[in-house]
CSV table of C-alpha atoms in Angstrom, one decimal:
chain,number,residue,atom,x,y,z
A,180,MET,CA,28.9,47.6,12.3
A,181,ALA,CA,32.2,45.6,12.0
A,182,LEU,CA,33.3,43.0,14.4
A,183,SER,CA,35.1,44.9,17.2
A,184,PRO,CA,38.4,43.5,18.6
A,185,ASP,CA,38.4,42.5,22.2
A,186,THR,CA,41.1,41.8,24.8
A,187,GLU,CA,40.4,38.1,24.2
A,188,CYS,CA,41.5,38.6,20.6
A,189,PHE,CA,45.0,39.4,21.8
A,190,GLU,CA,45.2,36.4,24.0
A,191,CYS,CA,44.1,34.3,21.0
A,192,PHE,CA,46.9,35.9,18.9
A,193,LYS,CA,49.4,35.2,21.6
A,194,ARG,CA,48.5,31.5,21.7
A,195,GLY,CA,48.6,31.3,17.9
A,196,PHE,CA,51.9,33.1,17.4
A,197,SER,CA,53.5,30.9,20.1
A,198,ASP,CA,52.7,27.9,17.9
A,199,PHE,CA,53.5,29.8,14.6
A,200,THR,CA,57.0,31.0,15.7
A,201,ALA,CA,57.8,27.5,17.0
A,202,ARG,CA,56.9,26.1,13.6
A,203,ALA,CA,59.1,28.8,11.9
A,204,ALA,CA,62.0,28.0,14.3
A,205,LEU,CA,62.1,31.6,15.5
A,206,PRO,CA,63.5,32.8,18.8
A,207,SER,CA,61.4,34.3,21.6
A,208,GLU,CA,62.5,37.8,20.7
A,209,ASP,CA,60.7,37.4,17.3
A,210,TYR,CA,57.6,36.2,19.1
A,211,ASP,CA,57.6,39.2,21.3
A,212,ARG,CA,58.0,41.5,18.3
A,213,LEU,CA,55.2,39.8,16.3
A,214,VAL,CA,52.7,39.9,19.1
A,215,ALA,CA,53.6,43.5,20.0
A,216,MET,CA,52.7,44.5,16.4
A,217,VAL,CA,49.4,42.7,16.7
A,218,ASN,CA,48.6,44.4,20.0
A,219,THR,CA,49.3,47.8,18.5
A,220,ASN,CA,46.9,47.2,15.7
A,221,LEU,CA,44.2,45.8,17.9
A,222,GLU,CA,44.5,48.9,20.1
A,223,ARG,CA,44.0,51.0,16.9
A,224,GLY,CA,40.6,49.2,16.5
A,225,LEU,CA,41.6,47.1,13.5
A,226,THR,CA,39.6,43.8,13.1
A,227,PRO,CA,41.5,40.6,13.9
A,228,PRO,CA,42.3,39.6,10.3
A,229,VAL,CA,43.7,43.1,9.5
A,230,ALA,CA,45.5,43.4,12.9
A,231,GLY,CA,47.6,40.3,12.3
A,232,THR,CA,48.5,41.0,8.7
A,233,GLU,CA,51.8,42.8,9.3
A,234,SER,CA,52.9,40.1,11.7
A,235,TRP,CA,52.1,37.3,9.3
A,236,ALA,CA,54.1,39.1,6.5
A,237,LEU,CA,57.1,39.4,8.8
A,238,LEU,CA,56.7,35.8,10.0
A,239,ARG,CA,56.9,34.6,6.4
A,240,LYS,CA,60.0,36.7,5.8
A,241,LEU,CA,61.8,35.5,9.0
A,242,SER,CA,60.7,31.9,9.0
A,243,LYS,CA,63.6,29.4,8.9
A,244,THR,CA,61.3,26.6,7.8
A,245,GLY,CA,59.8,28.2,4.6
A,246,SER,CA,57.1,30.8,4.1
A,247,ASP,CA,54.3,28.3,4.3
A,248,ILE,CA,54.7,26.9,7.8
A,249,PHE,CA,51.4,24.9,7.5
A,250,ALA,CA,52.2,23.4,4.1
A,251,GLY,CA,52.5,19.9,5.6
A,252,GLU,CA,49.2,20.0,7.5
A,253,LYS,CA,47.4,21.5,4.5
A,254,LYS,CA,48.7,18.7,2.2
A,255,HIS,CA,47.8,16.1,4.8
A,256,PHE,CA,44.3,17.2,5.4
A,257,THR,CA,43.6,17.7,1.7
A,258,GLU,CA,44.9,14.2,0.9
A,259,GLN,CA,43.0,12.6,3.7
A,260,MET,CA,39.7,14.3,2.8
A,261,LEU,CA,40.2,13.3,-0.8
A,262,LEU,CA,40.5,9.6,0.3
A,263,GLN,CA,37.0,10.1,1.9
A,264,TYR,CA,35.6,11.9,-1.1
A,265,ASN,CA,33.8,9.1,-3.0
A,266,GLU,CA,32.2,7.7,0.1
A,267,LEU,CA,31.1,11.1,1.3
A,268,LYS,CA,29.7,11.9,-2.1
A,269,SER,CA,27.8,8.6,-2.1
A,270,ILE,CA,26.3,9.4,1.3
A,271,CYS,CA,25.2,12.8,0.1
A,272,LEU,CA,23.7,11.6,-3.1
A,273,ASN,CA,21.7,8.9,-1.3
A,274,SER,CA,20.3,11.3,1.3
A,275,PRO,CA,16.9,13.1,0.9
A,276,ASN,CA,18.7,16.5,0.6
A,277,PRO,CA,22.1,15.9,-1.0
A,278,GLU,CA,23.1,19.6,-1.3
A,279,SER,CA,22.1,20.5,2.3
A,280,ILE,CA,24.1,17.5,3.6
A,281,ALA,CA,27.2,18.6,1.6
A,282,LEU,CA,26.8,22.2,2.9
A,283,ALA,CA,26.6,21.0,6.5
A,284,ALA,CA,29.7,18.8,6.1
A,285,GLY,CA,31.5,21.8,4.6
A,286,THR,CA,30.5,23.9,7.6
A,287,TRP,CA,31.8,21.3,10.1
A,288,CYS,CA,35.1,21.2,8.1
A,289,ASN,CA,35.7,24.7,9.4
A,290,LEU,CA,37.0,22.9,12.6
A,291,VAL,CA,40.2,22.5,10.7
A,292,ASP,CA,41.5,25.8,12.0
A,293,SER,CA,45.0,26.6,13.1
A,294,GLY,CA,44.3,30.3,13.9
A,295,GLN,CA,44.0,29.8,17.7
A,296,GLY,CA,47.1,27.7,18.1
A,297,THR,CA,45.0,24.7,19.1
A,298,PRO,CA,45.6,21.1,17.8
A,299,LEU,CA,43.9,20.3,14.5
A,300,PRO,CA,41.3,17.5,14.7
A,301,LYS,CA,41.9,13.9,13.6
A,302,ILE,CA,40.3,13.1,10.2
A,303,GLN,CA,38.2,10.3,11.7
A,304,ASP,CA,36.8,12.6,14.4
A,305,LEU,CA,36.1,15.4,11.9
A,306,VAL,CA,34.2,13.1,9.5
A,307,GLN,CA,32.0,11.9,12.4
A,308,THR,CA,30.8,15.5,13.0
A,309,PHE,CA,29.4,15.8,9.5
A,310,SER,CA,26.0,14.2,10.6
A,311,THR,CA,25.6,16.6,13.5
A,312,PRO,CA,22.8,19.1,12.9
A,313,LEU,CA,23.8,22.7,12.5
A,314,THR,CA,22.6,25.0,15.3
A,315,VAL,CA,21.5,27.6,12.8
A,316,ASP,CA,20.7,26.2,9.3
A,317,ARG,CA,19.4,28.3,6.5
A,318,SER,CA,20.9,26.2,3.7
A,319,GLU,CA,17.5,25.5,2.2
A,320,GLU,CA,17.0,29.3,1.8
A,321,PHE,CA,20.4,29.5,0.3
A,322,LEU,CA,19.6,26.8,-2.2
A,323,GLU,CA,16.4,28.5,-3.2
A,324,SER,CA,18.2,31.8,-3.8
A,325,LEU,CA,20.7,29.9,-5.9
A,326,LYS,CA,18.0,28.8,-8.3
A,327,GLN,CA,17.5,32.5,-9.3
A,328,ALA,CA,21.2,33.2,-9.5
A,329,ASP,CA,23.6,33.4,-12.5
A,330,THR,CA,26.8,33.7,-10.5
A,331,LEU,CA,28.0,32.0,-7.3
A,332,LEU,CA,31.1,33.1,-5.5
A,333,VAL,CA,32.6,30.9,-2.7
A,334,LEU,CA,35.1,32.6,-0.4
A,335,GLY,CA,37.3,29.8,0.7
A,336,ASP,CA,38.9,29.2,4.1
A,337,ASN,CA,40.9,26.3,5.3
A,338,ALA,CA,42.8,23.7,3.2
A,339,GLY,CA,40.9,20.4,3.7
A,340,GLU,CA,37.7,22.2,4.0
A,341,THR,CA,38.3,22.9,0.3
A,342,VAL,CA,37.5,19.2,-0.5
A,343,MET,CA,34.0,19.5,1.0
A,344,ASP,CA,33.5,22.8,-0.9
A,345,ARG,CA,34.4,20.9,-4.1
A,346,LEU,CA,31.9,18.2,-3.1
A,347,PHE,CA,29.0,20.7,-2.9
A,348,LEU,CA,30.0,22.3,-6.2
A,349,ASP,CA,30.2,18.8,-7.7
A,350,ILE,CA,26.7,17.7,-6.7
A,351,THR,CA,24.8,21.0,-6.8
A,352,GLN,CA,22.1,21.6,-9.4
A,353,PHE,CA,23.4,25.1,-9.9
A,354,ARG,CA,24.8,25.4,-13.4
A,355,GLY,CA,25.7,29.1,-13.5
A,356,ASN,CA,29.1,30.8,-13.2
A,357,ARG,CA,31.1,29.5,-10.2
A,358,TYR,CA,34.1,31.2,-8.7
A,359,TYR,CA,36.2,30.1,-5.7
A,360,MET,CA,38.3,32.8,-4.1
A,361,THR,CA,41.4,31.9,-2.0
A,362,ARG,CA,44.0,33.7,0.0
A,363,GLU,CA,46.7,35.5,-1.9
A,364,LEU,CA,49.6,34.3,0.3
A,365,PRO,CA,50.2,31.6,2.9
A,366,VAL,CA,48.6,32.5,6.2
A,367,MET,CA,47.8,29.9,8.9
A,368,ASN,CA,46.3,26.9,7.2
A,369,ASP,CA,44.1,28.9,4.9
A,370,ALA,CA,43.9,27.8,1.3
A,371,THR,CA,45.8,29.5,-1.5
A,372,VAL,CA,45.1,28.8,-5.2
A,373,SER,CA,47.6,26.0,-5.2
A,374,ASP,CA,45.9,24.4,-2.2
A,375,ALA,CA,42.5,24.7,-3.9
A,376,GLU,CA,44.1,23.0,-7.0
A,377,MET,CA,45.3,20.2,-4.8
A,378,ALA,CA,41.6,19.6,-3.8
A,379,SER,CA,40.7,19.6,-7.5
A,380,LEU,CA,38.4,22.6,-7.0
A,381,ASP,CA,39.5,23.8,-10.5
A,382,LEU,CA,37.4,21.0,-11.9
A,383,VAL,CA,34.2,22.6,-10.5
A,384,ALA,CA,34.9,26.3,-10.3
A,385,GLU,CA,37.2,29.1,-11.6
A,386,LEU,CA,39.8,29.8,-9.0
A,387,VAL,CA,40.8,33.3,-8.2
A,388,SER,CA,43.0,34.8,-5.5
A,389,SER,CA,41.7,37.7,-3.4
A,390,GLY,CA,44.9,39.6,-4.3
A,391,ILE,CA,45.1,40.9,-0.7
A,392,ASP,CA,47.5,39.9,2.1
A,393,VAL,CA,44.7,39.4,4.7
A,394,PRO,CA,43.2,36.1,6.1
A,395,ALA,CA,39.7,37.4,5.1
A,396,VAL,CA,37.9,38.9,2.2
A,397,ILE,CA,37.4,42.7,2.8
A,398,PRO,CA,35.4,44.1,-0.1
A,399,GLU,CA,36.9,47.6,0.0
A,400,MET,CA,40.4,46.2,-0.3
A,401,LEU,CA,39.7,44.1,-3.4
A,402,THR,CA,40.9,45.3,-6.8
A,403,GLY,CA,41.0,44.1,-10.4
A,404,LYS,CA,39.4,40.7,-11.2
A,405,ALA,CA,38.7,39.8,-7.6
A,406,LYS,CA,36.7,43.0,-7.1
A,407,GLN,CA,34.8,42.6,-10.4
A,408,ILE,CA,33.8,39.0,-9.4
A,409,TYR,CA,32.8,40.0,-5.9
A,410,ASP,CA,30.8,43.0,-7.0
A,411,SER,CA,28.9,41.1,-9.8
A,412,ALA,CA,28.2,37.8,-7.8
A,413,ASP,CA,24.5,37.1,-7.2
A,414,ILE,CA,25.1,34.9,-4.2
A,415,ILE,CA,28.2,34.7,-2.0
A,416,LEU,CA,29.1,31.8,0.3
A,417,ALA,CA,31.6,33.0,2.9
A,418,LYS,CA,33.4,30.2,4.6
A,419,GLY,CA,35.0,30.4,8.1
A,420,GLN,CA,35.4,32.9,10.9
A,421,GLY,CA,38.1,34.9,9.1
A,422,ASN,CA,35.7,35.8,6.3
A,423,LEU,CA,32.9,36.4,8.8
A,424,GLU,CA,35.2,38.9,10.6
A,425,GLY,CA,36.0,40.6,7.3
A,426,LEU,CA,32.3,40.9,6.2
A,427,PHE,CA,30.5,41.2,9.5
A,428,GLY,CA,28.0,44.1,9.7
A,429,LEU,CA,28.0,44.9,6.0
A,430,ASN,CA,24.3,43.9,5.7
A,431,ASP,CA,24.8,42.4,2.2
A,432,SER,CA,21.8,40.2,1.5
A,433,ARG,CA,23.9,38.2,-1.0
A,434,VAL,CA,26.2,36.9,1.6
A,435,TYR,CA,25.6,33.6,3.5
A,436,HIS,CA,28.1,32.5,6.1
A,437,SER,CA,29.2,29.0,6.9
A,438,PHE,CA,31.4,28.5,10.0
A,439,VAL,CA,31.8,27.0,13.4
A,440,VAL,CA,31.7,29.4,16.4
A,441,LYS,CA,35.1,28.9,17.9
A,442,CYS,CA,35.7,32.0,20.1
A,443,PRO,CA,33.7,33.9,22.7
A,444,VAL,CA,34.0,37.2,20.8
A,445,VAL,CA,32.2,35.8,17.7
A,446,SER,CA,29.7,34.0,20.0
A,447,ARG,CA,28.8,37.3,21.7
A,448,ALA,CA,28.6,39.2,18.4
A,449,THR,CA,26.4,36.7,16.7
A,450,GLY,CA,24.3,35.6,19.7
A,451,ILE,CA,25.2,31.9,18.8
A,452,PRO,CA,26.7,29.5,21.4
A,453,MET,CA,30.3,28.3,21.2
A,454,GLY,CA,30.8,25.1,19.2
A,455,SER,CA,27.7,25.7,17.0
A,456,GLY,CA,27.7,25.0,13.3
A,457,VAL,CA,26.2,27.9,11.5
A,458,PHE,CA,24.9,28.5,8.0
A,459,CYS,CA,23.0,31.8,7.7
A,460,ARG,CA,23.0,35.5,6.9
A,461,PHE,CA,23.4,38.4,9.3
A,462,THR,CA,21.4,41.6,9.6
A,463,GLY,CA,24.3,44.0,10.1
A,464,THR,CA,22.8,45.8,13.1
A,465,GLY,CA,25.9,45.3,15.2
A,466,GLY,CA,26.2,44.4,18.9
A,467,LYS,CA,23.6,41.6,19.3
A,468,ASN,CA,23.8,41.0,15.6
A,469,ALA,CA,20.7,39.0,14.7
A,470,TYR,CA,21.0,36.2,12.2
A,471,LEU,CA,18.5,35.6,9.4
């Protein structure tokens, strides 16, 4: 059962597009047009990532400040996280469970999220969260599964979070095929291939675009190489709420989710409190969707 849109989703979109249109230097009439398109799609029952796709495409076209309105923030967060990289790598390697620590840090990096139109965290505050235990943590199970795998696919999310994804791939004992899938086009502060390259992820994985203009990976929309990699992966690590919304309810045992619960709709669907760091799989039963 897919994640169903809620009236709260529209309120979130309105907050977000208020910020996005301001960044794009667009007038209020364009804001009204963009959110009306979203509302129509939500009323049709489309999931949030798909419901906003038309509006994002139009925003990129109309923007007076370039098609990638978060380019500055993405560059800033990536560069700032890279400055922390060696120290964070040392902390992980000197801990009892280096890979689990890196995965937890990568989960908390999901706080770098512009989708709700809220201010992005300061780097110092973000790094301080890395030692906070996850509310739901199945990273050890994930790592055990990885020992039997030949191919790992990571579905990326935010730029900046990409640096911590690189850290895990840098220190993991997994030596099989590694793929890192990004967004096809700029949308919010999600990472594209060029953003992943900025984080030097190309040193630890083969980068591939999803090829779809949606801020989520939706398997039935994938084509070509992206589909082949997705279908053949033994283990899939889906980062962020967007990818959760795209994959929720599919009951694919290969998929582990890593995200922070940032909205009441996701909280109710997963049964996990707001603000929680989460690393787990989901059963796909819908409604009170149990996590594994």
